[in-house]
Each structure stands twice: as C-alpha cells, then as structure tokens.
Amino acid sequence: MMSIKTIYQLGSLRSLVNRIAARALTSSTTMSSNQSEVKPFESIPGPGGIYKWPIIGTLLHYKPFTRHTPETLQEFLNEQFDKYGPVVKLRLGPTVVVLSDPKDMETVFRHEGKYPKRPQIEIQTIYYKRTGIREDLGHLQGPAWHALRAPLNRRLLKADSATLYLEQQNEVADDFVKILASKNLSPEELEDMFYRYAAESIAVVTFNKRLGLFDPNPDKISIQIIEASKAVMIASQDSLLGKSVAHKWYKNSTYKMIEKAIGTIRR
C-alpha cells in the first residue's frame, strides 16, 4: 500500500475519475484508451447504503461508531484502501474520491484543464458569501483565478525557481534547528514552533522579508497573525471532517472562530 494519499472533491473530476475507476475495478495495471471499457462513475467502490447519506454518512465513520476520530483520518483512509482498492468513493462532508496511487494522482493533474475545479473549504466559502468580501486567490475559480495565477506560474513553476529562495530558506531552517537543539520543547511548544517556521518560510517568498518569529520578543502583529492562522486551520479542519455542521445555517462557535481569525489576517 502506498503511503501517499490525497482527496479530490466530486465536481469536474467526474469524467476523469470514470477513466481512473477502470484501473481500480479491473486487474489490469494500465488504463485502456478504448472508452467502451471505462466503468461508470457509480461503479467506483466505497462504503454504500447509509454511509452515502449527507451528514450522517460522514459521522458514521468516526467515534462512537468506529475507533476513528478526524485526527486519525489517515488510518481510516488506509483501511478503505485495503478494503476497496486504490480508488475509493465515500462521504467526507461532500462525496469525495480518494486516491492512493501516485500514478492516478498524476493523471488527475495532467487532465485538469486550463480552469481546474479546485475543491473549496466549505466554511471559508460560507464566510466570503456572508461577509461579501472579495475572494482571494485560494478561493477564486475559472477565468478569475487564472488571471491571477498565470503570472505566478511563469515564475514559480520553472524547474529552478526554488533556487532563487534557497539562501533565505536555509537561514530560516538553520534558525529553526538551533531552537530545536537548544530547547526542551513540549509537544504544544513544538507545534507552535512549526507554525512559526512555516510562516517564516512563506514570508521570505511572499514578502521578501523575515517576520522575526524566532526572536526572543517577536512583533505583536506577527504573533496575532500566527494565532489567527492556527484558528483558521482548526475551524477549517472541523468543517472539512464533519466536526462542525451547524455553521451552514447560523454563526456557531466554529464559524465565529474563523470569522474573527480571517478578519485579523486581512486587516
């Protein structure tokens, strides 16, 4: 079983997954170019019956109905791959198709087209609709997304683009390693340091500067952004994995968390 896993949300991938499904449902390791041999989307294996129901189908994958929690999603997916094969269809919030074979993942990316349907995090989409705030690059679709993304592609998708930031990234990594080597960090402190490392690494690319998050007394605004980023991650995960459902209809605690956090980041 391959250790690399990924999830693709049901949408424009339907026709593509029809082709990939043929690979999972036959003993052949290659996909025939004869479209008459392609299995229908509905033939993709996965949990059936009540497990296909909206909301309920997702909840049944977790405790108290199984041993799993959203935090053990990877173990749950491994079990599904063992049971159904390298292509699985199941309810994880929306209906999703999950792939385990990197070759299938490559097929998806090579056939996504000029305007790929990019899965959205539901609670963030709801936030933008409720507030009327203009969506950012991470949430735009179609031509609007392409207009902003294309200029970045010309620079960032070159084979040697990473070397432009190698010196700065090495400095961030060295500072991070020094902290790990000099301090006995608790799991919570270590998690916080990984957030800071990620933010520093991103900042040298997007802002061409360091944020000072490894300094003894970091800037207050930088700390606020880090804490807000954590909150966005937590709320998004709760939404994605079905731990929060009511945010669809009213501003529950999870929605209020992400609303406050995104507001902090955007101001």
Coordinates of C-alpha atoms in Angstrom, one line a residue:
M1 CA 0.0 0.0 0.0
M2 CA 1.4 3.4 -1.0
S3 CA 1.8 5.9 1.8
I4 CA 0.9 8.9 -0.2
K5 CA -2.8 9.8 0.0
T6 CA -4.9 12.5 -1.5
I7 CA -8.5 13.5 -1.7
Y8 CA -10.3 15.0 -4.7
Q9 CA -13.7 16.5 -4.3
L10 CA -16.5 15.5 -6.5
G11 CA -17.1 18.0 -9.2
S12 CA -15.5 18.5 -12.6
L13 CA -13.4 15.4 -11.9
R14 CA -16.4 13.1 -12.6
S15 CA -15.4 12.4 -16.2
L16 CA -11.8 11.9 -15.4
V17 CA -12.5 9.6 -12.4
N18 CA -14.6 7.5 -14.8
R19 CA -11.3 6.7 -16.6
I20 CA -9.3 6.1 -13.4
A21 CA -12.1 3.9 -12.0
A22 CA -11.4 1.3 -14.7
R23 CA -8.0 0.8 -13.3
A24 CA -9.3 0.1 -9.8
L25 CA -12.0 -2.2 -10.9
T26 CA -10.0 -4.5 -13.1
S27 CA -6.9 -6.5 -12.6
S28 CA -5.1 -4.6 -15.3
T29 CA -2.5 -2.1 -14.2
T30 CA -2.9 0.1 -17.3
M31 CA -5.9 2.1 -18.4
S32 CA -7.3 1.2 -21.8
S33 CA -7.7 4.0 -24.4
N34 CA -10.9 2.3 -25.5
Q35 CA -13.7 4.4 -23.9
S36 CA -16.1 1.5 -24.2
E37 CA -14.2 -0.3 -21.4
V38 CA -14.4 2.6 -19.0
K39 CA -16.6 1.9 -16.0
P40 CA -19.3 4.4 -14.9
F41 CA -18.6 6.8 -12.0
E42 CA -21.2 4.9 -9.9
S43 CA -19.0 1.8 -10.1
I44 CA -16.2 3.3 -8.1
P45 CA -16.1 1.2 -4.9
G46 CA -16.7 2.5 -1.4
P47 CA -19.0 2.4 1.6
G48 CA -22.6 2.1 0.5
G49 CA -26.1 2.3 2.0
I50 CA -26.5 4.7 4.9
Y51 CA -22.8 5.7 4.5
K52 CA -23.8 7.6 1.4
W53 CA -26.3 9.8 3.3
P54 CA -25.4 13.5 3.7
I55 CA -24.0 14.4 7.2
I56 CA -25.0 11.0 8.7
G57 CA -22.7 9.2 6.3
T58 CA -19.7 11.2 7.4
L59 CA -20.5 10.9 11.1
L60 CA -20.7 7.1 10.9
H61 CA -17.0 7.0 10.0
Y62 CA -16.0 8.3 13.4
K63 CA -16.5 7.6 17.1
P64 CA -18.6 6.2 18.7
F65 CA -19.4 4.2 15.6
T66 CA -15.8 3.3 14.8
R67 CA -12.5 3.7 16.6
H68 CA -11.5 6.7 14.4
T69 CA -11.6 10.5 15.0
P70 CA -10.9 13.2 12.5
E71 CA -7.3 13.2 13.8
T72 CA -6.9 9.6 12.7
L73 CA -8.3 10.2 9.2
Q74 CA -5.2 8.8 7.5
E75 CA -5.6 5.5 9.3
F76 CA -9.2 5.4 8.3
L77 CA -8.3 6.0 4.7
N78 CA -5.7 3.3 4.8
E79 CA -8.4 0.9 5.9
Q80 CA -10.6 2.0 3.0
F81 CA -7.8 1.4 0.5
D82 CA -7.2 -2.1 2.0
K83 CA -10.9 -2.9 1.6
Y84 CA -11.8 -1.3 -1.7
G85 CA -8.6 -0.7 -3.6
P86 CA -6.6 2.3 -4.8
V87 CA -9.6 4.4 -5.8
V88 CA -12.4 4.9 -3.2
K89 CA -15.6 7.0 -3.2
L90 CA -17.0 8.0 0.1
R91 CA -18.7 10.7 2.2
L92 CA -16.3 13.0 4.0
G93 CA -18.6 16.0 4.2
P94 CA -19.3 16.1 0.4
T95 CA -18.9 13.0 -1.7
V96 CA -15.2 12.6 -2.4
V97 CA -12.9 10.3 -4.5
V98 CA -9.8 9.3 -2.7
L99 CA -6.7 8.1 -4.5
S100 CA -3.6 6.2 -3.1
D101 CA -1.6 5.6 -6.3
P102 CA 0.7 8.5 -7.3
K103 CA 0.2 7.5 -11.0
D104 CA -3.5 8.2 -10.7
M105 CA -2.8 11.5 -9.0
E106 CA -0.5 12.4 -11.9
T107 CA -3.4 11.5 -14.3
V108 CA -5.7 13.9 -12.5
F109 CA -3.2 16.8 -12.5
R110 CA -2.4 16.2 -16.2
H111 CA -6.0 16.4 -17.2
E112 CA -7.3 19.1 -15.0
G113 CA -7.5 21.6 -17.9
K114 CA -7.0 25.4 -18.0
Y115 CA -9.6 26.1 -15.4
P116 CA -9.4 23.2 -12.9
K117 CA -12.3 22.8 -10.4
R118 CA -10.4 23.4 -7.2
P119 CA -12.0 22.0 -4.1
Q120 CA -13.0 24.6 -1.6
I121 CA -13.2 24.5 2.2
E122 CA -16.9 24.9 2.8
I123 CA -16.7 27.1 6.0
Q124 CA -14.4 29.6 4.3
T125 CA -16.7 29.8 1.2
I126 CA -19.6 30.5 3.6
Y127 CA -17.6 33.2 5.2
Y128 CA -16.9 35.0 1.9
K129 CA -20.6 34.8 0.9
R130 CA -21.9 36.1 4.3
T131 CA -19.4 38.9 4.5
G132 CA -19.4 39.9 0.8
I133 CA -15.6 40.2 1.0
R134 CA -13.8 39.7 -2.3
E135 CA -12.4 36.2 -2.6
D136 CA -8.7 35.7 -2.6
L137 CA -6.6 33.6 -5.0
G138 CA -7.2 30.5 -2.9
H139 CA -10.9 30.6 -3.4
L140 CA -11.3 32.0 -6.9
Q141 CA -12.3 29.7 -9.8
G142 CA -12.2 29.8 -13.6
P143 CA -11.0 32.8 -15.5
A144 CA -10.8 35.0 -12.4
W145 CA -8.5 32.5 -10.8
H146 CA -6.4 32.1 -13.9
A147 CA -5.9 35.8 -14.4
L148 CA -4.2 36.0 -11.0
R149 CA -2.5 32.6 -11.1
A150 CA -0.9 32.7 -14.6
P151 CA 1.6 35.5 -13.8
L152 CA 2.8 33.5 -10.8
N153 CA 3.1 30.3 -12.8
R154 CA 5.6 31.9 -15.2
R155 CA 7.9 32.5 -12.3
L156 CA 7.2 29.8 -9.7
L157 CA 6.7 26.8 -11.9
K158 CA 10.1 26.9 -13.5
A159 CA 12.3 24.0 -12.6
D160 CA 14.9 26.2 -10.9
S161 CA 12.5 28.6 -9.2
A162 CA 13.2 27.2 -5.8
T163 CA 16.9 28.1 -6.0
L164 CA 16.0 31.8 -6.0
Y165 CA 15.0 31.4 -2.4
L166 CA 17.5 28.8 -1.3
E167 CA 19.7 31.2 0.7
Q168 CA 16.8 32.7 2.6
Q169 CA 15.2 29.3 3.2
N170 CA 18.4 27.9 4.6
E171 CA 18.6 30.8 7.0
V172 CA 15.1 30.1 8.3
A173 CA 15.8 26.4 8.6
D174 CA 19.1 27.0 10.4
D175 CA 17.4 29.2 12.9
F176 CA 14.7 26.6 13.4
V177 CA 17.2 23.9 14.0
K178 CA 19.1 26.0 16.6
I179 CA 15.9 26.4 18.6
L180 CA 15.1 22.7 18.4
A181 CA 18.7 21.8 19.5
S182 CA 18.8 24.3 22.4
K183 CA 15.4 24.0 24.0
N184 CA 13.4 21.1 25.5
L185 CA 10.1 21.9 24.0
S186 CA 6.8 20.4 25.0
P187 CA 4.5 19.0 22.2
E188 CA 2.4 22.2 22.3
E189 CA 5.5 24.4 22.1
L190 CA 6.9 22.3 19.3
E191 CA 3.6 22.6 17.4
D192 CA 3.8 26.4 17.8
M193 CA 7.4 26.4 16.5
F194 CA 6.4 24.5 13.4
Y195 CA 3.7 27.2 12.7
R196 CA 6.4 29.9 13.1
Y197 CA 8.8 28.0 10.9
A198 CA 6.1 27.7 8.2
A199 CA 5.2 31.4 8.4
E200 CA 8.9 32.5 8.2
S201 CA 9.4 30.2 5.2
I202 CA 6.4 31.6 3.4
A203 CA 7.3 35.2 4.3
V204 CA 10.7 35.2 2.6
V205 CA 8.9 34.2 -0.6
T206 CA 5.7 36.3 -0.5
F207 CA 7.1 39.4 1.4
N208 CA 10.8 39.1 0.7
K209 CA 11.5 39.6 4.4
R210 CA 11.6 37.8 7.8
L211 CA 8.8 38.1 10.3
G212 CA 11.1 37.7 13.4
L213 CA 9.0 34.9 14.8
F214 CA 12.1 33.2 16.2
D215 CA 13.2 36.3 18.0
P216 CA 13.0 36.3 21.9
N217 CA 10.3 39.0 21.7
P218 CA 8.5 38.7 18.3
D219 CA 6.4 41.6 16.9
K220 CA 2.9 41.6 18.4
I221 CA 1.3 41.8 15.0
S222 CA 3.2 38.8 13.8
I223 CA 2.1 36.8 16.8
Q224 CA -1.5 37.8 16.2
I225 CA -1.3 36.5 12.6
I226 CA 0.2 33.2 13.7
E227 CA -2.6 32.7 16.3
A228 CA -5.2 33.7 13.7
S229 CA -3.7 31.2 11.2
K230 CA -4.0 28.4 13.8
A231 CA -7.6 29.3 14.3
V232 CA -8.3 29.2 10.6
M233 CA -6.7 25.7 10.4
I234 CA -8.7 24.4 13.3
A235 CA -12.0 25.7 12.1
S236 CA -11.4 24.6 8.6
Q237 CA -10.5 21.1 9.7
D238 CA -13.6 20.9 11.9
S239 CA -15.7 21.9 8.9
L240 CA -13.9 19.5 6.5
L241 CA -14.1 16.5 8.7
G242 CA -17.6 16.9 9.8
K243 CA -17.0 18.0 13.4
S244 CA -18.8 21.3 12.7
V245 CA -22.1 21.2 10.7
A246 CA -24.3 23.9 12.1
H247 CA -22.1 26.7 10.6
K248 CA -24.0 26.1 7.4
W249 CA -27.2 27.6 8.8
Y250 CA -26.0 30.0 11.5
K251 CA -22.9 31.5 13.1
N252 CA -21.9 28.8 15.5
S253 CA -18.7 28.9 17.6
T254 CA -16.7 27.4 14.8
Y255 CA -17.9 30.0 12.3
K256 CA -17.2 32.8 14.7
M257 CA -13.7 31.5 15.2
I258 CA -12.9 31.6 11.5
E259 CA -14.7 34.9 11.0
K260 CA -12.6 36.6 13.7
A261 CA -9.4 34.9 12.5
I262 CA -9.7 35.8 8.9
G263 CA -10.6 39.4 10.0
T264 CA -7.4 39.6 11.9
I265 CA -5.3 38.3 9.0
R266 CA -6.9 40.7 6.4
R267 CA -6.8 43.9 8.4

